[in-house]
PDB file of C-alpha atoms in Angstrom:
ATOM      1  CA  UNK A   1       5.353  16.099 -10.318  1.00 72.00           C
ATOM      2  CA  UNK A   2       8.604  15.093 -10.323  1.00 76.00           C
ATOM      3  CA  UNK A   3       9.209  16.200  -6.922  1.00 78.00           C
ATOM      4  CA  UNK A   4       5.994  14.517  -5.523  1.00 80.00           C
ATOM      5  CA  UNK A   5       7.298  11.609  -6.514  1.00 83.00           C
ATOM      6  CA  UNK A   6      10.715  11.856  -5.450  1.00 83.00           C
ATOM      7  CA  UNK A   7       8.708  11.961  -2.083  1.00 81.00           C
ATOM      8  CA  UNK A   8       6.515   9.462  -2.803  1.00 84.00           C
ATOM      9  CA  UNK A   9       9.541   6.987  -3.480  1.00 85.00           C
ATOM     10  CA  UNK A  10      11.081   8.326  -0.107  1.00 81.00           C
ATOM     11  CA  UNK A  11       8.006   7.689   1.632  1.00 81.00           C
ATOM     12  CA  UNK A  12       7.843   4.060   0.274  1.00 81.00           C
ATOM     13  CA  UNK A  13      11.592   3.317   0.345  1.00 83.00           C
ATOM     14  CA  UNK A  14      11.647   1.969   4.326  1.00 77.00           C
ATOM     15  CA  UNK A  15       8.553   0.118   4.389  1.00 75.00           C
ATOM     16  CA  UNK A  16      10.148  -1.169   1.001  1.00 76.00           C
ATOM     17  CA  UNK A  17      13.748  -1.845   3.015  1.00 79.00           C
ATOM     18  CA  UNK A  18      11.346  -3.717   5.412  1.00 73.00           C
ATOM     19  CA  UNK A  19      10.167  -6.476   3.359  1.00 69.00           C
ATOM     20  CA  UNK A  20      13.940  -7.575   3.142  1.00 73.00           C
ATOM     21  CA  UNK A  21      13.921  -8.362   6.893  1.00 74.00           C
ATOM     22  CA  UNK A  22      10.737  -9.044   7.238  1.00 70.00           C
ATOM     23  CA  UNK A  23       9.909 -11.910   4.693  1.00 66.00           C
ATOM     24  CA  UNK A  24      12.853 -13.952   6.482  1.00 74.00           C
ATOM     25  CA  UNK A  25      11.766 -13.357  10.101  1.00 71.00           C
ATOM     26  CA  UNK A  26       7.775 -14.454   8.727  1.00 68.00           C
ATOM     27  CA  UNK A  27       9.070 -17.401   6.842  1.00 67.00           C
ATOM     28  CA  UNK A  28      10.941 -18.401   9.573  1.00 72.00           C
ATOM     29  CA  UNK A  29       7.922 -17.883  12.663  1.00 68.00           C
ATOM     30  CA  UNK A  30       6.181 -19.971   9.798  1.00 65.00           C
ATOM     31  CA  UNK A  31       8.064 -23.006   9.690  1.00 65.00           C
ATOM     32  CA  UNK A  32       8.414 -23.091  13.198  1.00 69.00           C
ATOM     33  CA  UNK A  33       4.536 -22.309  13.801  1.00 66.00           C
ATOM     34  CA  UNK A  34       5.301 -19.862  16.653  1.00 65.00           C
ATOM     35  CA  UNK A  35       3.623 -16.673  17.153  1.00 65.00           C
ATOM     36  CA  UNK A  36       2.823 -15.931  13.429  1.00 63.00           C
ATOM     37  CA  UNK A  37      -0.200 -13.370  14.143  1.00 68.00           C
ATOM     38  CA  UNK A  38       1.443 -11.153  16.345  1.00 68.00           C
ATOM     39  CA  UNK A  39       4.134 -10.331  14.139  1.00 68.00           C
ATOM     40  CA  UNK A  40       2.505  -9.771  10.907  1.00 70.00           C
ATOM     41  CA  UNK A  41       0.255  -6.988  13.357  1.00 71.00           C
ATOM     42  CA  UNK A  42       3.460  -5.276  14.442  1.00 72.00           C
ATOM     43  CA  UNK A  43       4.655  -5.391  11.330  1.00 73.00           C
ATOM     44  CA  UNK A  44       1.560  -4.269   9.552  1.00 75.00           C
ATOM     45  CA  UNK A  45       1.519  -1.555  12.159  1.00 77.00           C
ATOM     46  CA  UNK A  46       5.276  -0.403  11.767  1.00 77.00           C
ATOM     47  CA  UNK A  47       4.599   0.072   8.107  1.00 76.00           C
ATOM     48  CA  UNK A  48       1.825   2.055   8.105  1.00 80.00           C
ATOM     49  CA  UNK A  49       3.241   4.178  11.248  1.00 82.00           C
ATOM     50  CA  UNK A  50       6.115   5.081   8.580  1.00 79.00           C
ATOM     51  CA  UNK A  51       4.532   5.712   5.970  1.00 78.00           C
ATOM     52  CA  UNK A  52       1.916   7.673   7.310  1.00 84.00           C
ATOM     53  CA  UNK A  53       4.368   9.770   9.592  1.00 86.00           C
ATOM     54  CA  UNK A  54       6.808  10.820   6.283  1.00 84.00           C
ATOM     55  CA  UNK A  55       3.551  11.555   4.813  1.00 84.00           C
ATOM     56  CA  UNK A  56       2.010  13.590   7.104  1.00 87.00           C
ATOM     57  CA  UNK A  57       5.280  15.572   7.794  1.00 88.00           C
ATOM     58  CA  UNK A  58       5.427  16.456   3.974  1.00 83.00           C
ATOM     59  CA  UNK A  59       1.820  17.295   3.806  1.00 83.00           C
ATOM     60  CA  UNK A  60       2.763  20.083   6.963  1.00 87.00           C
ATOM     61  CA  UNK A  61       5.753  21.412   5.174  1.00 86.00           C
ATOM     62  CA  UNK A  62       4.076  21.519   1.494  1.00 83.00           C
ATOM     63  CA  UNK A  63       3.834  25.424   1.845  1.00 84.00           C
ATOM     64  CA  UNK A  64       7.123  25.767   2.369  1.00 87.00           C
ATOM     65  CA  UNK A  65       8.040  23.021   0.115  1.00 84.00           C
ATOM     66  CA  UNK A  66       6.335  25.045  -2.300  1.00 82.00           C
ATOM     67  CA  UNK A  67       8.113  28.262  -1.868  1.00 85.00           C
ATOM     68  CA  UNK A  68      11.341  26.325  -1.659  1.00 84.00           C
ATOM     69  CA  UNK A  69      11.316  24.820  -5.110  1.00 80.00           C
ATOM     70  CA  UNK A  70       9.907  27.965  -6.621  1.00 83.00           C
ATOM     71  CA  UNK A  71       6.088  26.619  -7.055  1.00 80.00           C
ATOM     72  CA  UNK A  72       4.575  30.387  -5.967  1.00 78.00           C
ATOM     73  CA  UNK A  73       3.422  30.702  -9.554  1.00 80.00           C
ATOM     74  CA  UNK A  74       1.006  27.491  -9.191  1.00 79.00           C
ATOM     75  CA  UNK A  75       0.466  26.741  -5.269  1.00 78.00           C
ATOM     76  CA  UNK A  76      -2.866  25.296  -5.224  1.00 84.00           C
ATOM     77  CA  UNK A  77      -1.960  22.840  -7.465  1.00 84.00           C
ATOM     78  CA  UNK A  78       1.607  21.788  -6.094  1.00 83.00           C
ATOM     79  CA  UNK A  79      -0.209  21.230  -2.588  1.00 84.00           C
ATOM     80  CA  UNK A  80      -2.943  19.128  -4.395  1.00 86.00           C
ATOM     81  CA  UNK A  81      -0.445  16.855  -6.100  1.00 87.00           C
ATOM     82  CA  UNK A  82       1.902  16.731  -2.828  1.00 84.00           C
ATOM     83  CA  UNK A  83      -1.173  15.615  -0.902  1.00 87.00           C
ATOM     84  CA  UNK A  84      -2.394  12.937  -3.311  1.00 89.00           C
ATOM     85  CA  UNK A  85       1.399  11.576  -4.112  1.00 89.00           C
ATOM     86  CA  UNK A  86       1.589  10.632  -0.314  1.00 88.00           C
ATOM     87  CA  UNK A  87      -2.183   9.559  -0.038  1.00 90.00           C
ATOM     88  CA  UNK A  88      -0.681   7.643  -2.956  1.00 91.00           C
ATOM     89  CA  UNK A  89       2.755   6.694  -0.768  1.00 89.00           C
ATOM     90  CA  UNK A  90       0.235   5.445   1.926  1.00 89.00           C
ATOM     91  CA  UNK A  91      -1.428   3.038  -0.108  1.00 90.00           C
ATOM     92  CA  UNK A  92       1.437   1.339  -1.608  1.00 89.00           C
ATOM     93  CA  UNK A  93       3.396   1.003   1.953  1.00 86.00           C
ATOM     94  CA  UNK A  94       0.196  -0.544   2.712  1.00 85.00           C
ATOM     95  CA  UNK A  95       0.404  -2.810  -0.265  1.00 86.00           C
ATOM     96  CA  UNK A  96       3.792  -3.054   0.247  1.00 84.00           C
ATOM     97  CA  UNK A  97       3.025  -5.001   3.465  1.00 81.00           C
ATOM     98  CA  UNK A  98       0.258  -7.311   2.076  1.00 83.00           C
ATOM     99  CA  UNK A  99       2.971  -8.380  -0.957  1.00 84.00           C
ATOM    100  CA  UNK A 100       5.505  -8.887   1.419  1.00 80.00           C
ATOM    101  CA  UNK A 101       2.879 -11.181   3.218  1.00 80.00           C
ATOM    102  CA  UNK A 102       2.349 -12.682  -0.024  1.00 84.00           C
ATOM    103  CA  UNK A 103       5.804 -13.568  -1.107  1.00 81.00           C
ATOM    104  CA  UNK A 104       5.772 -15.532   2.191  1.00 78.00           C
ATOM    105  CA  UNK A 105       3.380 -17.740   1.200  1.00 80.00           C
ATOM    106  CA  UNK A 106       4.336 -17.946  -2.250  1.00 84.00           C
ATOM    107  CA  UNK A 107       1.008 -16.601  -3.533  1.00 83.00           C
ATOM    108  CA  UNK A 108       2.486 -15.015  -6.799  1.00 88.00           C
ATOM    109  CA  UNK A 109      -0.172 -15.482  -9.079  1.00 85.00           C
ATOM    110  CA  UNK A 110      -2.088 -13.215  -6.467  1.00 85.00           C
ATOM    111  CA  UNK A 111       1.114 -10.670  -7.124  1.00 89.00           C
ATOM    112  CA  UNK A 112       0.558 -10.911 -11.005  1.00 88.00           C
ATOM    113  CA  UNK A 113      -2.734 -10.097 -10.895  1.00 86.00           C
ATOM    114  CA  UNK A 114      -2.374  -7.235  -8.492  1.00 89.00           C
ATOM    115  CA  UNK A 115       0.465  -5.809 -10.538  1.00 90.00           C
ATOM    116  CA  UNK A 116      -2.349  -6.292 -13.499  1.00 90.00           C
ATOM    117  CA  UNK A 117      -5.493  -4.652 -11.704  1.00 89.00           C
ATOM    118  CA  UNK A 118      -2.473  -1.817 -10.864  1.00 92.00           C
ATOM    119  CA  UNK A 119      -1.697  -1.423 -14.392  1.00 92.00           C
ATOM    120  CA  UNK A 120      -5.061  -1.639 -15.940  1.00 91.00           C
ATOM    121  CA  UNK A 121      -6.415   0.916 -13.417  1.00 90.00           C
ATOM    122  CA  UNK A 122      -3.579   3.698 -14.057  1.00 90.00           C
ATOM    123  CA  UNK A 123      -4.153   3.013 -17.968  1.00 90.00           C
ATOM    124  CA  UNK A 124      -7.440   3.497 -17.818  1.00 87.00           C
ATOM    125  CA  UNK A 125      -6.734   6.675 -15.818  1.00 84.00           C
ATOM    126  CA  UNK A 126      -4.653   8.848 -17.810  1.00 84.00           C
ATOM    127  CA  UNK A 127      -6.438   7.095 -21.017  1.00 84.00           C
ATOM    128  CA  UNK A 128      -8.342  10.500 -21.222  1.00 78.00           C
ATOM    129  CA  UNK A 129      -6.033  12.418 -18.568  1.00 72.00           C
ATOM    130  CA  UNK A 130      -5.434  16.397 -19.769  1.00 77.00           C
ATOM    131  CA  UNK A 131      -4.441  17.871 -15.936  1.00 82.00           C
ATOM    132  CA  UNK A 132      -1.102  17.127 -13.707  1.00 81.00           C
ATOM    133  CA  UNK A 133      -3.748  16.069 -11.559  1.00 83.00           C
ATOM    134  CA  UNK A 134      -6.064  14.000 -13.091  1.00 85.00           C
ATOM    135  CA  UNK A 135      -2.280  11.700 -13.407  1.00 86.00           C
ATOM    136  CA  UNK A 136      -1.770  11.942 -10.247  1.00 88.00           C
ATOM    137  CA  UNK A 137      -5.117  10.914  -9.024  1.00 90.00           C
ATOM    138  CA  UNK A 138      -5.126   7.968 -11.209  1.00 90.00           C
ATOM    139  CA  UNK A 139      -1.813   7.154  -9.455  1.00 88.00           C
ATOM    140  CA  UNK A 140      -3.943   7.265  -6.276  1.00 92.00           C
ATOM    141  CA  UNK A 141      -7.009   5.314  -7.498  1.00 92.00           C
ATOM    142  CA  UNK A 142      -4.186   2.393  -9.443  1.00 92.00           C
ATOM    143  CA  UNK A 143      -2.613   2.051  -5.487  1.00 92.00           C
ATOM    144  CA  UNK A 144      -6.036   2.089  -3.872  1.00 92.00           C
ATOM    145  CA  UNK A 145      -7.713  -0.739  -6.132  1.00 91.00           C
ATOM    146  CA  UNK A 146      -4.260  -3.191  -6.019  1.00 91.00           C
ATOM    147  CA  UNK A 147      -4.738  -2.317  -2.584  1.00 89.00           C
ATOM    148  CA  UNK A 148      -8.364  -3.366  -1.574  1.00 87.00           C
ATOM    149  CA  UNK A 149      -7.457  -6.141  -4.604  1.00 88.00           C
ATOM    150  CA  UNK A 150      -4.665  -8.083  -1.830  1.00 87.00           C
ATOM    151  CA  UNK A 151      -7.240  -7.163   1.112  1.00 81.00           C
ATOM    152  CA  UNK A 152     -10.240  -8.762  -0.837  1.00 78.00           C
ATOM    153  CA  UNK A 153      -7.805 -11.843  -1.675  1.00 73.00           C
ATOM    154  CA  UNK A 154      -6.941 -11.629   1.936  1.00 61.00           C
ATOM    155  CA  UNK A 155     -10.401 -11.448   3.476  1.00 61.00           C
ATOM    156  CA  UNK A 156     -12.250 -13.538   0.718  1.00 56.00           C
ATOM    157  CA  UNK A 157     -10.241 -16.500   1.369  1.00 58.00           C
ATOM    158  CA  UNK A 158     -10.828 -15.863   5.318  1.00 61.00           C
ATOM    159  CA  UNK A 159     -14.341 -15.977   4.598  1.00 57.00           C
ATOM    160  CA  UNK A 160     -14.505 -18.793   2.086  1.00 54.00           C
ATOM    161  CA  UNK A 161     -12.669 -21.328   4.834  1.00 55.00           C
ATOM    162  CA  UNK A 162     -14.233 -20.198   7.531  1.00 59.00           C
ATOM    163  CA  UNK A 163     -17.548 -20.529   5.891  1.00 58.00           C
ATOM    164  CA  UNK A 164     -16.507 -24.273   4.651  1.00 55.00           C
ATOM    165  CA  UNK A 165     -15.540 -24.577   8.330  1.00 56.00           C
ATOM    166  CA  UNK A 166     -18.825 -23.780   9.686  1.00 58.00           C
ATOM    167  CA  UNK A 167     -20.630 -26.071   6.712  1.00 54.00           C
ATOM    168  CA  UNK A 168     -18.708 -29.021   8.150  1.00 54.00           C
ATOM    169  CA  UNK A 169     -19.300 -28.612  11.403  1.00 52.00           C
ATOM    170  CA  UNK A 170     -22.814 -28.397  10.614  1.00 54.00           C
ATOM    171  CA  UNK A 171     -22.961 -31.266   8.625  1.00 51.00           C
ATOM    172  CA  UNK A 172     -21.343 -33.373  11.619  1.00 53.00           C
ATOM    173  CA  UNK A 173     -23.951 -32.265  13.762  1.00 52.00           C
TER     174      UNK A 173
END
């Protein structure tokens, strides 16, 4: 485990690094209302091309990572919690993107209640955990649900003013 997450933490660290440059260079397209929505896909892009790219590189090398650290004893289960700590690591870059998009706009009671759905989630997950990975697929479901939780916050909204959009122009016409 504690070399999964070692990797997980390296996989996360640059699309981490990101958000340092990144919530600037969005605040500042912001104020000056100038090509917002292409950024925020490159950058949305760029994080998930680095996550995903550590990720899959670790999940090629886990056999030898395996042999390397002396897991020979217990290699099915090494690869299975190498392979869900980055499924893990590509969910939170992921995330990682959305709260940087979030801190932008200053939605932080959308942050405390991701960072509450995250922590409910993993509770709930190793409430009755016994296995290595049972905790680390609770890690994975806690990422995935804070995850679809900023993309639902994301879309909903989306939805909601376009809908009240479309219900105005109705009522004009």
């Amino acid at each position: 485990y504690s070399l999964s997450f070692q990797l997980f933490s390296v996989s996360i660290f640059i699309p981490s690094v990101l958000g340092g440059v990144l919530v600037p260079y969005l605040s500042n397209r912001i104020n000056r209302k100038s090509n917002v929505g292409k950024v925020k896909m490159w950058s949305f892009f760029v994080y998930i091309f680095i996550a995903s790219s550590f990720s899959i590189i670790v999940m090629l090398l886990s056999d030898y990572l395996i042999k390397l650290y002396g897991f020979e004893n217990y290699p099915d289960m090494a690869r299975d919690v190498f392979i869900k700590m980055q499924i893990a690591a590509v969910l939170a870059s992921v995330a990682a993107y959305r709260i940087q998009e979030l801190i932008v706009y200053s939605r932080y009671l959308v942050l405390s209640a991701g960072g509450c759905v995250w922590l409910v989630v993993m509770m709930y997950g190793i409430a009755d955990t016994v296995t290595l990975q049972e905790l680390v697929l609770s890690f994975v479901w806690a990422y995935f649900a804070v995850l679809l939780f900023y993309l639902f916050d994301f879309v909903f909204i989306k939805m909601v003013l376009m809908g009240l959009i479309k219900i105005g122009y109705k009522r004009k016409h």
